[in-house]
């Protein structure tokens, strides 16, 4: 039998990254400040985790100006959706 | 063992974050109870007013284009507006208080989404009711406020606690009944906006608020 632990995604070991993926899996285009409020983390901490998720290709970034202020929003990619749902299944399998 | 605890914690946190990021969870049971009481007071005021003028609600509905109906209409519009404003203020006040208690921001994308979905049927119904008053189709005002309010609650159901959907369905049903038996519109309105709100408020309080108080 496959060991479900192997299916756990290392990218989602961090609480912050897990949180970002949770928010993005049920919301489209969420901006940085909303994520920060929801997850209750600092700017720097969130930014570094988001960068690593972006490098893995799990989320896409959109930068725009709203009322002359830069606003960065994030959306989950197909790859991210798949990786996250596999991670969830693995978590559930481990608890059975 | 330690690992499985972490996994369970992870799953719980994921579920919580998903809910928190899609639903406005700061609706307070107290707002429902207060809105219900205000609506009952408003209904009683209307009944007493009609009594004092020795007109029945049924008679008022049939006074088409008669000057005698003007004063009662103005009273009803003022009464309903006061009820609406007070009930809304209560809802805003208790929501802010609850959000503050749980350390959440009141003005978030989730709030905007909830308000948008509430507003669409509500504004439509509001304009429709104004047209009905203007056309002197007064008998449809009570039923249509119930129906459109109910539709707006059901519409908002995805974005807050699910209990609101049941309140919405009850309002719609009562509104349809009031459309059939328009002569009973006044007390059906009082039941829908008064008693249902109180039941809804108590349910919400028992389910979500009492617990948090008990746990400190």
PDB file of C-alpha atoms in Angstrom:
ATOM      1  CA  UNK A   1       0.000   0.000   0.000  1.00  0.00           C
ATOM      2  CA  UNK A   2       1.125   3.536  -0.703  1.00  0.00           C
ATOM      3  CA  UNK A   3       2.264   5.473   2.271  1.00  0.00           C
ATOM      4  CA  UNK A   4      -0.037   8.494   2.440  1.00  0.00           C
ATOM      5  CA  UNK A   5       2.614  10.509   4.259  1.00  0.00           C
ATOM      6  CA  UNK A   6       4.533  10.597   0.975  1.00  0.00           C
ATOM      7  CA  UNK A   7       1.589  12.307  -0.623  1.00  0.00           C
ATOM      8  CA  UNK A   8       1.651  15.200   1.815  1.00  0.00           C
ATOM      9  CA  UNK A   9       2.955  18.219  -0.007  1.00  0.00           C
ATOM     10  CA  UNK A  10       6.085  19.706   1.548  1.00  0.00           C
ATOM     11  CA  UNK A  11       5.124  23.088   0.126  1.00  0.00           C
ATOM     12  CA  UNK A  12       2.132  23.191   2.441  1.00  0.00           C
ATOM     13  CA  UNK A  13       3.930  22.342   5.647  1.00  0.00           C
ATOM     14  CA  UNK A  14       3.878  25.942   6.746  1.00  0.00           C
ATOM     15  CA  UNK A  15       0.721  27.242   8.387  1.00  0.00           C
ATOM     16  CA  UNK A  16       0.837  30.460   6.396  1.00  0.00           C
ATOM     17  CA  UNK A  17       1.127  28.706   3.042  1.00  0.00           C
ATOM     18  CA  UNK A  18      -1.665  26.339   4.017  1.00  0.00           C
ATOM     19  CA  UNK A  19      -3.775  29.351   4.957  1.00  0.00           C
ATOM     20  CA  UNK A  20      -3.083  31.195   1.706  1.00  0.00           C
ATOM     21  CA  UNK A  21      -4.085  28.127  -0.304  1.00  0.00           C
ATOM     22  CA  UNK A  22      -7.255  27.684   1.808  1.00  0.00           C
ATOM     23  CA  UNK A  23      -8.374  31.241   1.149  1.00  0.00           C
ATOM     24  CA  UNK A  24      -7.538  31.107  -2.558  1.00  0.00           C
ATOM     25  CA  UNK A  25      -9.238  27.765  -3.081  1.00  0.00           C
ATOM     26  CA  UNK A  26     -12.615  29.295  -2.184  1.00  0.00           C
ATOM     27  CA  UNK A  27     -12.127  32.909  -3.379  1.00  0.00           C
ATOM     28  CA  UNK A  28     -11.089  34.420  -6.692  1.00  0.00           C
ATOM     29  CA  UNK A  29      -8.458  37.169  -6.784  1.00  0.00           C
ATOM     30  CA  UNK A  30      -7.776  38.054  -3.174  1.00  0.00           C
ATOM     31  CA  UNK A  31      -5.568  41.060  -2.449  1.00  0.00           C
ATOM     32  CA  UNK A  32      -2.556  41.116  -0.177  1.00  0.00           C
ATOM     33  CA  UNK A  33      -4.125  43.082   2.672  1.00  0.00           C
ATOM     34  CA  UNK A  34      -7.201  40.879   2.825  1.00  0.00           C
ATOM     35  CA  UNK A  35      -4.963  37.819   3.056  1.00  0.00           C
ATOM     36  CA  UNK A  36      -2.932  39.512   5.762  1.00  0.00           C
ATOM     37  CA  UNK A  37      -6.053  40.259   7.821  1.00  0.00           C
ATOM     38  CA  UNK A  38      -7.511  36.792   7.376  1.00  0.00           C
ATOM     39  CA  UNK A  39      -4.341  34.972   8.323  1.00  0.00           C
ATOM     40  CA  UNK A  40      -3.147  37.453  10.933  1.00  0.00           C
ATOM     41  CA  UNK A  41       0.473  37.529   9.794  1.00  0.00           C
ATOM     42  CA  UNK A  42       3.044  40.232   9.158  1.00  0.00           C
ATOM     43  CA  UNK A  43       3.753  41.736   5.735  1.00  0.00           C
ATOM     44  CA  UNK A  44       7.207  40.232   5.403  1.00  0.00           C
ATOM     45  CA  UNK A  45       6.170  36.794   6.529  1.00  0.00           C
ATOM     46  CA  UNK A  46       3.219  36.664   4.150  1.00  0.00           C
ATOM     47  CA  UNK A  47       5.214  38.069   1.229  1.00  0.00           C
ATOM     48  CA  UNK A  48       7.931  35.442   1.507  1.00  0.00           C
ATOM     49  CA  UNK A  49       5.437  32.571   1.665  1.00  0.00           C
ATOM     50  CA  UNK A  50       3.498  33.947  -1.269  1.00  0.00           C
ATOM     51  CA  UNK A  51       6.699  34.223  -3.282  1.00  0.00           C
ATOM     52  CA  UNK A  52       7.487  30.576  -2.677  1.00  0.00           C
ATOM     53  CA  UNK A  53       3.964  29.517  -3.680  1.00  0.00           C
ATOM     54  CA  UNK A  54       4.303  31.617  -6.793  1.00  0.00           C
ATOM     55  CA  UNK A  55       7.642  29.976  -7.620  1.00  0.00           C
ATOM     56  CA  UNK A  56       5.982  26.577  -7.317  1.00  0.00           C
ATOM     57  CA  UNK A  57       3.395  27.771  -9.834  1.00  0.00           C
ATOM     58  CA  UNK A  58       0.473  27.433  -7.427  1.00  0.00           C
ATOM     59  CA  UNK A  59      -0.762  30.992  -7.750  1.00  0.00           C
ATOM     60  CA  UNK A  60      -0.827  33.797 -10.249  1.00  0.00           C
ATOM     61  CA  UNK A  61      -0.244  37.446  -9.451  1.00  0.00           C
ATOM     62  CA  UNK A  62      -1.992  40.538 -10.731  1.00  0.00           C
ATOM     63  CA  UNK A  63      -0.800  44.046 -10.035  1.00  0.00           C
ATOM     64  CA  UNK A  64      -3.032  47.013 -10.624  1.00  0.00           C
ATOM     65  CA  UNK A  65      -3.555  50.542  -9.412  1.00  0.00           C
ATOM     66  CA  UNK A  66      -6.687  51.327  -7.457  1.00  0.00           C
ATOM     67  CA  UNK A  67      -7.111  55.003  -6.591  1.00  0.00           C
ATOM     68  CA  UNK A  68      -3.431  55.505  -7.482  1.00  0.00           C
ATOM     69  CA  UNK A  69      -2.346  52.924  -4.963  1.00  0.00           C
ATOM     70  CA  UNK A  70      -0.742  49.687  -6.066  1.00  0.00           C
ATOM     71  CA  UNK A  71      -2.829  46.643  -5.297  1.00  0.00           C
ATOM     72  CA  UNK A  72      -1.554  43.117  -5.688  1.00  0.00           C
ATOM     73  CA  UNK A  73      -4.037  40.267  -5.931  1.00  0.00           C
ATOM     74  CA  UNK A  74      -3.578  36.533  -6.109  1.00  0.00           C
ATOM     75  CA  UNK A  75      -5.495  33.719  -7.717  1.00  0.00           C
ATOM     76  CA  UNK A  76      -4.998  29.965  -7.481  1.00  0.00           C
ATOM     77  CA  UNK A  77      -3.721  28.207 -10.610  1.00  0.00           C
ATOM     78  CA  UNK A  78      -4.943  24.862 -11.909  1.00  0.00           C
ATOM     79  CA  UNK A  79      -1.699  23.334 -10.705  1.00  0.00           C
ATOM     80  CA  UNK A  80      -2.228  24.884  -7.280  1.00  0.00           C
ATOM     81  CA  UNK A  81      -5.775  23.605  -7.056  1.00  0.00           C
ATOM     82  CA  UNK A  82      -4.653  20.092  -7.880  1.00  0.00           C
ATOM     83  CA  UNK A  83      -1.738  20.152  -5.453  1.00  0.00           C
ATOM     84  CA  UNK A  84      -3.891  21.523  -2.642  1.00  0.00           C
ATOM     85  CA  UNK A  85      -6.707  19.025  -3.110  1.00  0.00           C
ATOM     86  CA  UNK A  86      -4.196  16.149  -3.176  1.00  0.00           C
ATOM     87  CA  UNK A  87      -2.695  17.467   0.024  1.00  0.00           C
ATOM     88  CA  UNK A  88      -6.151  17.604   1.631  1.00  0.00           C
ATOM     89  CA  UNK A  89      -6.924  14.032   0.557  1.00  0.00           C
ATOM     90  CA  UNK A  90      -3.613  12.886   2.006  1.00  0.00           C
ATOM     91  CA  UNK A  91      -4.370  14.642   5.308  1.00  0.00           C
ATOM     92  CA  UNK A  92      -7.777  12.997   5.455  1.00  0.00           C
ATOM     93  CA  UNK A  93      -6.346   9.580   4.566  1.00  0.00           C
ATOM     94  CA  UNK A  94      -3.836   9.889   7.380  1.00  0.00           C
ATOM     95  CA  UNK A  95      -6.560  10.560   9.904  1.00  0.00           C
ATOM     96  CA  UNK A  96      -8.619   7.527   8.969  1.00  0.00           C
TER      97      UNK A  96
ATOM     98  CA  UNK B   1       0.278  10.400  17.452  1.00  0.00           C
ATOM     99  CA  UNK B   2       1.752  13.842  17.566  1.00  0.00           C
ATOM    100  CA  UNK B   3       1.710  13.930  13.799  1.00  0.00           C
ATOM    101  CA  UNK B   4      -1.939  12.987  13.484  1.00  0.00           C
ATOM    102  CA  UNK B   5      -2.795  15.729  15.940  1.00  0.00           C
ATOM    103  CA  UNK B   6      -1.035  18.208  13.709  1.00  0.00           C
ATOM    104  CA  UNK B   7      -2.903  16.894  10.663  1.00  0.00           C
ATOM    105  CA  UNK B   8      -6.234  17.229  12.410  1.00  0.00           C
ATOM    106  CA  UNK B   9      -5.326  20.751  13.485  1.00  0.00           C
ATOM    107  CA  UNK B  10      -4.326  21.553   9.899  1.00  0.00           C
ATOM    108  CA  UNK B  11      -7.649  20.333   8.562  1.00  0.00           C
ATOM    109  CA  UNK B  12      -9.619  22.264  11.162  1.00  0.00           C
ATOM    110  CA  UNK B  13      -7.710  25.406  10.396  1.00  0.00           C
ATOM    111  CA  UNK B  14      -8.264  24.999   6.652  1.00  0.00           C
ATOM    112  CA  UNK B  15     -11.987  24.591   7.213  1.00  0.00           C
ATOM    113  CA  UNK B  16     -12.115  27.639   9.482  1.00  0.00           C
ATOM    114  CA  UNK B  17     -10.166  29.858   7.105  1.00  0.00           C
ATOM    115  CA  UNK B  18     -12.336  28.796   4.174  1.00  0.00           C
ATOM    116  CA  UNK B  19     -15.451  29.706   6.124  1.00  0.00           C
ATOM    117  CA  UNK B  20     -14.056  32.960   7.478  1.00  0.00           C
ATOM    118  CA  UNK B  21     -12.913  34.080   4.040  1.00  0.00           C
ATOM    119  CA  UNK B  22     -16.271  33.445   2.349  1.00  0.00           C
ATOM    120  CA  UNK B  23     -18.866  34.172   5.009  1.00  0.00           C
ATOM    121  CA  UNK B  24     -19.818  37.160   7.092  1.00  0.00           C
ATOM    122  CA  UNK B  25     -20.064  35.589  10.539  1.00  0.00           C
ATOM    123  CA  UNK B  26     -20.660  38.699  12.605  1.00  0.00           C
ATOM    124  CA  UNK B  27     -24.435  38.754  12.335  1.00  0.00           C
ATOM    125  CA  UNK B  28     -25.688  38.829  15.882  1.00  0.00           C
ATOM    126  CA  UNK B  29     -28.758  37.131  17.282  1.00  0.00           C
ATOM    127  CA  UNK B  30     -29.442  40.274  19.290  1.00  0.00           C
ATOM    128  CA  UNK B  31     -29.967  42.226  16.061  1.00  0.00           C
ATOM    129  CA  UNK B  32     -32.678  39.750  15.041  1.00  0.00           C
ATOM    130  CA  UNK B  33     -34.401  39.917  18.414  1.00  0.00           C
ATOM    131  CA  UNK B  34     -34.296  43.729  18.433  1.00  0.00           C
ATOM    132  CA  UNK B  35     -35.578  43.973  14.841  1.00  0.00           C
ATOM    133  CA  UNK B  36     -38.443  41.655  15.770  1.00  0.00           C
ATOM    134  CA  UNK B  37     -39.439  43.717  18.787  1.00  0.00           C
ATOM    135  CA  UNK B  38     -39.288  46.958  16.764  1.00  0.00           C
ATOM    136  CA  UNK B  39     -41.454  45.427  14.031  1.00  0.00           C
ATOM    137  CA  UNK B  40     -44.045  44.293  16.571  1.00  0.00           C
ATOM    138  CA  UNK B  41     -44.116  47.765  18.133  1.00  0.00           C
ATOM    139  CA  UNK B  42     -44.537  49.226  14.635  1.00  0.00           C
ATOM    140  CA  UNK B  43     -47.396  46.862  13.849  1.00  0.00           C
ATOM    141  CA  UNK B  44     -49.136  47.590  17.138  1.00  0.00           C
ATOM    142  CA  UNK B  45     -48.738  51.323  16.478  1.00  0.00           C
ATOM    143  CA  UNK B  46     -50.418  50.861  13.088  1.00  0.00           C
ATOM    144  CA  UNK B  47     -53.285  48.872  14.603  1.00  0.00           C
ATOM    145  CA  UNK B  48     -53.814  51.487  17.348  1.00  0.00           C
ATOM    146  CA  UNK B  49     -53.700  54.271  14.779  1.00  0.00           C
ATOM    147  CA  UNK B  50     -56.391  52.597  12.648  1.00  0.00           C
ATOM    148  CA  UNK B  51     -58.456  51.961  15.783  1.00  0.00           C
ATOM    149  CA  UNK B  52     -58.254  55.613  16.787  1.00  0.00           C
ATOM    150  CA  UNK B  53     -59.575  56.600  13.363  1.00  0.00           C
ATOM    151  CA  UNK B  54     -62.153  53.834  13.416  1.00  0.00           C
ATOM    152  CA  UNK B  55     -60.959  52.382  10.112  1.00  0.00           C
ATOM    153  CA  UNK B  56     -60.231  48.705   9.634  1.00  0.00           C
ATOM    154  CA  UNK B  57     -57.138  47.609   7.717  1.00  0.00           C
ATOM    155  CA  UNK B  58     -59.435  45.920   5.226  1.00  0.00           C
ATOM    156  CA  UNK B  59     -61.355  49.161   4.681  1.00  0.00           C
ATOM    157  CA  UNK B  60     -58.109  51.062   4.187  1.00  0.00           C
ATOM    158  CA  UNK B  61     -57.129  48.692   1.369  1.00  0.00           C
ATOM    159  CA  UNK B  62     -60.311  49.400  -0.534  1.00  0.00           C
ATOM    160  CA  UNK B  63     -60.069  53.201  -0.260  1.00  0.00           C
ATOM    161  CA  UNK B  64     -58.799  53.715  -3.784  1.00  0.00           C
ATOM    162  CA  UNK B  65     -58.122  57.288  -4.756  1.00  0.00           C
ATOM    163  CA  UNK B  66     -60.000  58.675  -1.805  1.00  0.00           C
ATOM    164  CA  UNK B  67     -58.630  61.581   0.152  1.00  0.00           C
ATOM    165  CA  UNK B  68     -59.610  59.850   3.385  1.00  0.00           C
ATOM    166  CA  UNK B  69     -56.845  57.318   2.695  1.00  0.00           C
ATOM    167  CA  UNK B  70     -54.079  59.929   2.450  1.00  0.00           C
ATOM    168  CA  UNK B  71     -53.429  60.495   6.136  1.00  0.00           C
ATOM    169  CA  UNK B  72     -53.339  56.777   7.033  1.00  0.00           C
ATOM    170  CA  UNK B  73     -50.987  56.150   4.108  1.00  0.00           C
ATOM    171  CA  UNK B  74     -48.590  58.823   5.280  1.00  0.00           C
ATOM    172  CA  UNK B  75     -48.719  57.319   8.764  1.00  0.00           C
ATOM    173  CA  UNK B  76     -48.023  53.812   7.430  1.00  0.00           C
ATOM    174  CA  UNK B  77     -45.085  54.981   5.325  1.00  0.00           C
ATOM    175  CA  UNK B  78     -43.593  56.901   8.257  1.00  0.00           C
ATOM    176  CA  UNK B  79     -44.176  53.960  10.611  1.00  0.00           C
ATOM    177  CA  UNK B  80     -42.568  51.465   8.219  1.00  0.00           C
ATOM    178  CA  UNK B  81     -39.606  53.776   7.564  1.00  0.00           C
ATOM    179  CA  UNK B  82     -38.937  54.220  11.288  1.00  0.00           C
ATOM    180  CA  UNK B  83     -39.111  50.435  11.809  1.00  0.00           C
ATOM    181  CA  UNK B  84     -36.688  49.876   8.920  1.00  0.00           C
ATOM    182  CA  UNK B  85     -34.183  52.499  10.048  1.00  0.00           C
ATOM    183  CA  UNK B  86     -34.193  51.357  13.686  1.00  0.00           C
ATOM    184  CA  UNK B  87     -33.911  47.664  12.773  1.00  0.00           C
ATOM    185  CA  UNK B  88     -31.044  48.342  10.355  1.00  0.00           C
ATOM    186  CA  UNK B  89     -29.207  50.516  12.879  1.00  0.00           C
ATOM    187  CA  UNK B  90     -29.572  47.702  15.404  1.00  0.00           C
ATOM    188  CA  UNK B  91     -28.157  45.182  12.933  1.00  0.00           C
ATOM    189  CA  UNK B  92     -25.176  47.407  12.138  1.00  0.00           C
ATOM    190  CA  UNK B  93     -24.537  48.154  15.812  1.00  0.00           C
ATOM    191  CA  UNK B  94     -24.636  44.512  16.958  1.00  0.00           C
ATOM    192  CA  UNK B  95     -22.576  43.315  13.976  1.00  0.00           C
ATOM    193  CA  UNK B  96     -19.856  45.855  14.710  1.00  0.00           C
ATOM    194  CA  UNK B  97     -19.885  44.837  18.339  1.00  0.00           C
ATOM    195  CA  UNK B  98     -19.613  41.146  17.519  1.00  0.00           C
ATOM    196  CA  UNK B  99     -16.852  41.716  14.960  1.00  0.00           C
ATOM    197  CA  UNK B 100     -14.924  43.799  17.465  1.00  0.00           C
ATOM    198  CA  UNK B 101     -15.272  41.102  20.113  1.00  0.00           C
ATOM    199  CA  UNK B 102     -13.926  38.400  17.827  1.00  0.00           C
ATOM    200  CA  UNK B 103     -11.207  40.731  16.554  1.00  0.00           C
ATOM    201  CA  UNK B 104     -12.381  40.798  12.976  1.00  0.00           C
ATOM    202  CA  UNK B 105     -12.619  43.687  10.571  1.00  0.00           C
ATOM    203  CA  UNK B 106     -16.188  44.736   9.920  1.00  0.00           C
ATOM    204  CA  UNK B 107     -15.513  46.202   6.479  1.00  0.00           C
ATOM    205  CA  UNK B 108     -14.043  43.383   4.428  1.00  0.00           C
ATOM    206  CA  UNK B 109     -14.642  41.897   0.965  1.00  0.00           C
ATOM    207  CA  UNK B 110     -16.948  39.385   2.685  1.00  0.00           C
ATOM    208  CA  UNK B 111     -19.105  42.197   4.069  1.00  0.00           C
ATOM    209  CA  UNK B 112     -19.320  43.840   0.668  1.00  0.00           C
ATOM    210  CA  UNK B 113     -20.332  40.575  -0.947  1.00  0.00           C
ATOM    211  CA  UNK B 114     -23.059  39.981   1.651  1.00  0.00           C
ATOM    212  CA  UNK B 115     -24.431  43.516   1.310  1.00  0.00           C
ATOM    213  CA  UNK B 116     -24.444  43.306  -2.469  1.00  0.00           C
ATOM    214  CA  UNK B 117     -26.449  40.090  -2.455  1.00  0.00           C
ATOM    215  CA  UNK B 118     -28.832  41.453   0.165  1.00  0.00           C
ATOM    216  CA  UNK B 119     -29.302  44.745  -1.631  1.00  0.00           C
ATOM    217  CA  UNK B 120     -30.251  43.560  -5.088  1.00  0.00           C
ATOM    218  CA  UNK B 121     -33.681  42.018  -4.311  1.00  0.00           C
ATOM    219  CA  UNK B 122     -34.232  44.440  -1.443  1.00  0.00           C
ATOM    220  CA  UNK B 123     -33.813  47.583  -3.542  1.00  0.00           C
ATOM    221  CA  UNK B 124     -35.948  46.055  -6.308  1.00  0.00           C
ATOM    222  CA  UNK B 125     -38.675  45.296  -3.762  1.00  0.00           C
ATOM    223  CA  UNK B 126     -38.369  48.750  -2.218  1.00  0.00           C
ATOM    224  CA  UNK B 127     -38.863  50.495  -5.558  1.00  0.00           C
ATOM    225  CA  UNK B 128     -41.707  48.131  -6.451  1.00  0.00           C
ATOM    226  CA  UNK B 129     -43.467  48.927  -3.174  1.00  0.00           C
ATOM    227  CA  UNK B 130     -43.119  52.680  -3.796  1.00  0.00           C
ATOM    228  CA  UNK B 131     -44.704  52.171  -7.214  1.00  0.00           C
ATOM    229  CA  UNK B 132     -47.516  50.169  -5.616  1.00  0.00           C
ATOM    230  CA  UNK B 133     -48.205  52.944  -3.108  1.00  0.00           C
ATOM    231  CA  UNK B 134     -48.143  55.512  -5.877  1.00  0.00           C
ATOM    232  CA  UNK B 135     -50.619  53.440  -7.900  1.00  0.00           C
ATOM    233  CA  UNK B 136     -52.705  52.934  -4.758  1.00  0.00           C
ATOM    234  CA  UNK B 137     -52.306  49.174  -4.853  1.00  0.00           C
ATOM    235  CA  UNK B 138     -51.885  49.364  -1.108  1.00  0.00           C
ATOM    236  CA  UNK B 139     -53.146  45.836  -0.509  1.00  0.00           C
ATOM    237  CA  UNK B 140     -49.976  44.429  -2.111  1.00  0.00           C
ATOM    238  CA  UNK B 141     -47.510  46.437  -0.023  1.00  0.00           C
ATOM    239  CA  UNK B 142     -47.406  44.195   3.064  1.00  0.00           C
ATOM    240  CA  UNK B 143     -47.180  40.923   1.073  1.00  0.00           C
ATOM    241  CA  UNK B 144     -44.529  42.248  -1.322  1.00  0.00           C
ATOM    242  CA  UNK B 145     -42.272  43.637   1.384  1.00  0.00           C
ATOM    243  CA  UNK B 146     -42.351  40.152   2.966  1.00  0.00           C
ATOM    244  CA  UNK B 147     -41.650  38.356  -0.315  1.00  0.00           C
ATOM    245  CA  UNK B 148     -38.789  40.582  -1.457  1.00  0.00           C
ATOM    246  CA  UNK B 149     -37.201  40.672   1.978  1.00  0.00           C
ATOM    247  CA  UNK B 150     -37.362  36.876   2.027  1.00  0.00           C
ATOM    248  CA  UNK B 151     -35.803  36.630  -1.431  1.00  0.00           C
ATOM    249  CA  UNK B 152     -32.974  38.899  -0.401  1.00  0.00           C
ATOM    250  CA  UNK B 153     -32.266  36.772   2.692  1.00  0.00           C
ATOM    251  CA  UNK B 154     -32.195  33.550   0.671  1.00  0.00           C
ATOM    252  CA  UNK B 155     -29.930  35.263  -1.851  1.00  0.00           C
ATOM    253  CA  UNK B 156     -27.529  36.267   0.919  1.00  0.00           C
ATOM    254  CA  UNK B 157     -27.582  32.777   2.461  1.00  0.00           C
ATOM    255  CA  UNK B 158     -24.341  31.683   0.826  1.00  0.00           C
ATOM    256  CA  UNK B 159     -22.459  34.539   2.427  1.00  0.00           C
ATOM    257  CA  UNK B 160     -23.408  34.213   6.088  1.00  0.00           C
ATOM    258  CA  UNK B 161     -24.804  31.706   8.593  1.00  0.00           C
ATOM    259  CA  UNK B 162     -27.213  29.317   6.888  1.00  0.00           C
ATOM    260  CA  UNK B 163     -30.082  30.017   9.315  1.00  0.00           C
ATOM    261  CA  UNK B 164     -30.862  33.140   7.329  1.00  0.00           C
ATOM    262  CA  UNK B 165     -32.108  30.975   4.440  1.00  0.00           C
ATOM    263  CA  UNK B 166     -34.823  29.474   6.667  1.00  0.00           C
ATOM    264  CA  UNK B 167     -35.872  32.921   7.806  1.00  0.00           C
ATOM    265  CA  UNK B 168     -36.031  33.938   4.139  1.00  0.00           C
ATOM    266  CA  UNK B 169     -38.188  30.978   3.146  1.00  0.00           C
ATOM    267  CA  UNK B 170     -40.557  31.667   6.047  1.00  0.00           C
ATOM    268  CA  UNK B 171     -40.872  35.324   4.959  1.00  0.00           C
ATOM    269  CA  UNK B 172     -41.559  34.349   1.335  1.00  0.00           C
ATOM    270  CA  UNK B 173     -44.226  31.815   2.367  1.00  0.00           C
ATOM    271  CA  UNK B 174     -45.894  34.322   4.646  1.00  0.00           C
ATOM    272  CA  UNK B 175     -45.736  36.942   1.892  1.00  0.00           C
ATOM    273  CA  UNK B 176     -47.440  34.603  -0.563  1.00  0.00           C
ATOM    274  CA  UNK B 177     -50.141  33.822   2.004  1.00  0.00           C
ATOM    275  CA  UNK B 178     -50.606  37.555   2.554  1.00  0.00           C
ATOM    276  CA  UNK B 179     -51.020  38.012  -1.200  1.00  0.00           C
ATOM    277  CA  UNK B 180     -53.906  35.545  -1.183  1.00  0.00           C
ATOM    278  CA  UNK B 181     -55.531  36.922   1.974  1.00  0.00           C
ATOM    279  CA  UNK B 182     -54.657  40.600   1.630  1.00  0.00           C
ATOM    280  CA  UNK B 183     -57.114  41.552   4.377  1.00  0.00           C
ATOM    281  CA  UNK B 184     -54.789  39.811   6.879  1.00  0.00           C
ATOM    282  CA  UNK B 185     -51.723  41.636   5.553  1.00  0.00           C
ATOM    283  CA  UNK B 186     -51.104  43.735   8.627  1.00  0.00           C
ATOM    284  CA  UNK B 187     -50.818  40.996  11.230  1.00  0.00           C
ATOM    285  CA  UNK B 188     -49.062  38.652   8.786  1.00  0.00           C
ATOM    286  CA  UNK B 189     -46.514  41.444   8.272  1.00  0.00           C
ATOM    287  CA  UNK B 190     -46.155  41.742  12.039  1.00  0.00           C
ATOM    288  CA  UNK B 191     -45.670  37.979  12.298  1.00  0.00           C
ATOM    289  CA  UNK B 192     -43.091  37.868   9.507  1.00  0.00           C
ATOM    290  CA  UNK B 193     -41.001  40.824  10.567  1.00  0.00           C
ATOM    291  CA  UNK B 194     -41.692  40.513  14.276  1.00  0.00           C
ATOM    292  CA  UNK B 195     -42.056  36.956  15.504  1.00  0.00           C
ATOM    293  CA  UNK B 196     -39.867  35.269  12.860  1.00  0.00           C
ATOM    294  CA  UNK B 197     -37.022  37.695  13.553  1.00  0.00           C
ATOM    295  CA  UNK B 198     -37.221  36.986  17.259  1.00  0.00           C
ATOM    296  CA  UNK B 199     -37.167  33.201  16.686  1.00  0.00           C
ATOM    297  CA  UNK B 200     -34.266  33.612  14.254  1.00  0.00           C
ATOM    298  CA  UNK B 201     -32.396  35.851  16.682  1.00  0.00           C
ATOM    299  CA  UNK B 202     -32.794  33.439  19.579  1.00  0.00           C
ATOM    300  CA  UNK B 203     -31.664  30.508  17.384  1.00  0.00           C
ATOM    301  CA  UNK B 204     -28.594  32.421  16.240  1.00  0.00           C
ATOM    302  CA  UNK B 205     -27.746  33.446  19.772  1.00  0.00           C
ATOM    303  CA  UNK B 206     -28.050  29.918  21.140  1.00  0.00           C
ATOM    304  CA  UNK B 207     -26.060  28.402  18.315  1.00  0.00           C
ATOM    305  CA  UNK B 208     -23.165  30.828  17.951  1.00  0.00           C
ATOM    306  CA  UNK B 209     -23.013  33.370  20.737  1.00  0.00           C
ATOM    307  CA  UNK B 210     -23.848  31.654  23.986  1.00  0.00           C
ATOM    308  CA  UNK B 211     -21.055  29.151  23.357  1.00  0.00           C
ATOM    309  CA  UNK B 212     -18.389  31.810  22.959  1.00  0.00           C
ATOM    310  CA  UNK B 213     -19.574  33.514  26.131  1.00  0.00           C
ATOM    311  CA  UNK B 214     -19.411  30.251  28.076  1.00  0.00           C
ATOM    312  CA  UNK B 215     -15.858  29.614  26.903  1.00  0.00           C
ATOM    313  CA  UNK B 216     -14.806  33.073  27.961  1.00  0.00           C
TER     314      UNK B 216
END
